[in-house]
XYZ file of C-alpha atoms in Angstrom:
91
model
C 9.303 -10.231 -1.182
C 5.748 -11.233 -0.252
C 5.004 -14.755 0.466
C 1.518 -16.304 1.330
C 2.002 -18.279 4.692
C -1.543 -19.053 5.731
C -5.190 -18.017 6.006
C -7.708 -17.131 8.662
C -11.319 -17.987 9.088
C -13.861 -15.387 7.825
C -14.921 -14.477 11.292
C -11.299 -13.957 12.297
C -10.819 -11.758 9.221
C -13.941 -9.772 10.134
C -12.471 -9.099 13.673
C -9.069 -7.774 12.484
C -10.881 -5.773 9.625
C -13.074 -4.019 12.087
C -10.044 -3.186 14.312
C -8.053 -1.946 11.149
C -10.845 0.320 10.187
C -11.406 1.589 13.712
C -7.655 2.295 14.057
C -7.546 4.224 10.771
C -10.581 6.182 11.647
C -9.227 7.188 15.036
C -6.008 8.221 13.438
C -7.756 10.301 10.887
C -9.692 12.009 13.736
C -6.661 12.586 15.699
C -5.293 14.675 12.678
C -8.168 17.162 12.913
C -8.860 17.180 16.708
C -7.252 19.728 18.823
C -6.373 19.597 22.512
C -8.886 22.545 23.040
C -11.483 19.956 23.938
C -9.392 18.034 26.573
C -11.990 15.509 27.518
C -12.556 14.374 24.035
C -8.909 14.383 23.207
C -8.091 12.178 26.145
C -10.894 9.776 25.149
C -9.425 9.650 21.613
C -5.825 9.017 22.962
C -7.183 6.185 25.294
C -9.191 4.635 22.408
C -6.314 4.742 20.045
C -4.168 2.854 22.688
C -6.860 0.295 23.518
C -7.524 -0.351 19.728
C -3.798 -0.660 18.959
C -3.361 -3.196 21.746
C -6.372 -5.217 20.458
C -4.922 -5.025 17.022
C -1.494 -6.406 18.077
C -3.108 -9.019 20.295
C -5.109 -10.395 17.330
C -1.883 -10.781 15.306
C -0.057 -12.419 18.276
C -2.986 -14.908 19.056
C -3.272 -15.844 15.328
C 0.419 -16.306 14.755
C 0.435 -18.754 17.748
C -2.718 -20.422 16.661
C -1.628 -20.991 12.996
C 2.059 -21.018 13.634
C 2.911 -18.571 10.896
C 6.408 -18.204 9.561
C 8.127 -14.909 10.855
C 11.149 -12.898 10.143
C 12.744 -10.173 12.228
C 12.824 -7.714 9.369
C 9.307 -8.545 8.006
C 5.710 -8.141 8.934
C 2.416 -10.009 8.259
C -0.315 -8.448 6.133
C -3.877 -9.856 5.520
C -5.785 -9.696 2.279
C -9.264 -8.920 3.384
C -10.823 -10.438 0.315
C -9.204 -13.788 0.410
C -8.427 -14.075 4.103
C -4.698 -14.916 3.179
C -1.950 -13.903 5.361
C 1.324 -12.966 3.723
C 4.674 -12.463 5.196
C 6.285 -9.393 3.769
C 10.164 -8.898 4.007
C 11.759 -5.748 2.557
C 14.247 -6.411 -0.142
């Protein structure tokens, strides 16, 4: 089940979209980078962690700000085109 539960401002959407794209890019890089270059590998791991934390903090802050409906079995998704937030619950 997918239910629209709110929307965010364009600026807020831009913030999470940048984090989303960065996280995906870092994860793709992690697939091809080897531990042979230890310094670069360590920087990548740190950046993945930092970006993941910022990503989760955005969702936590926005859920408090907008008081979104939640479900223990569900998760939120954003439609980057419309700025709508949906609660997705597996059926």
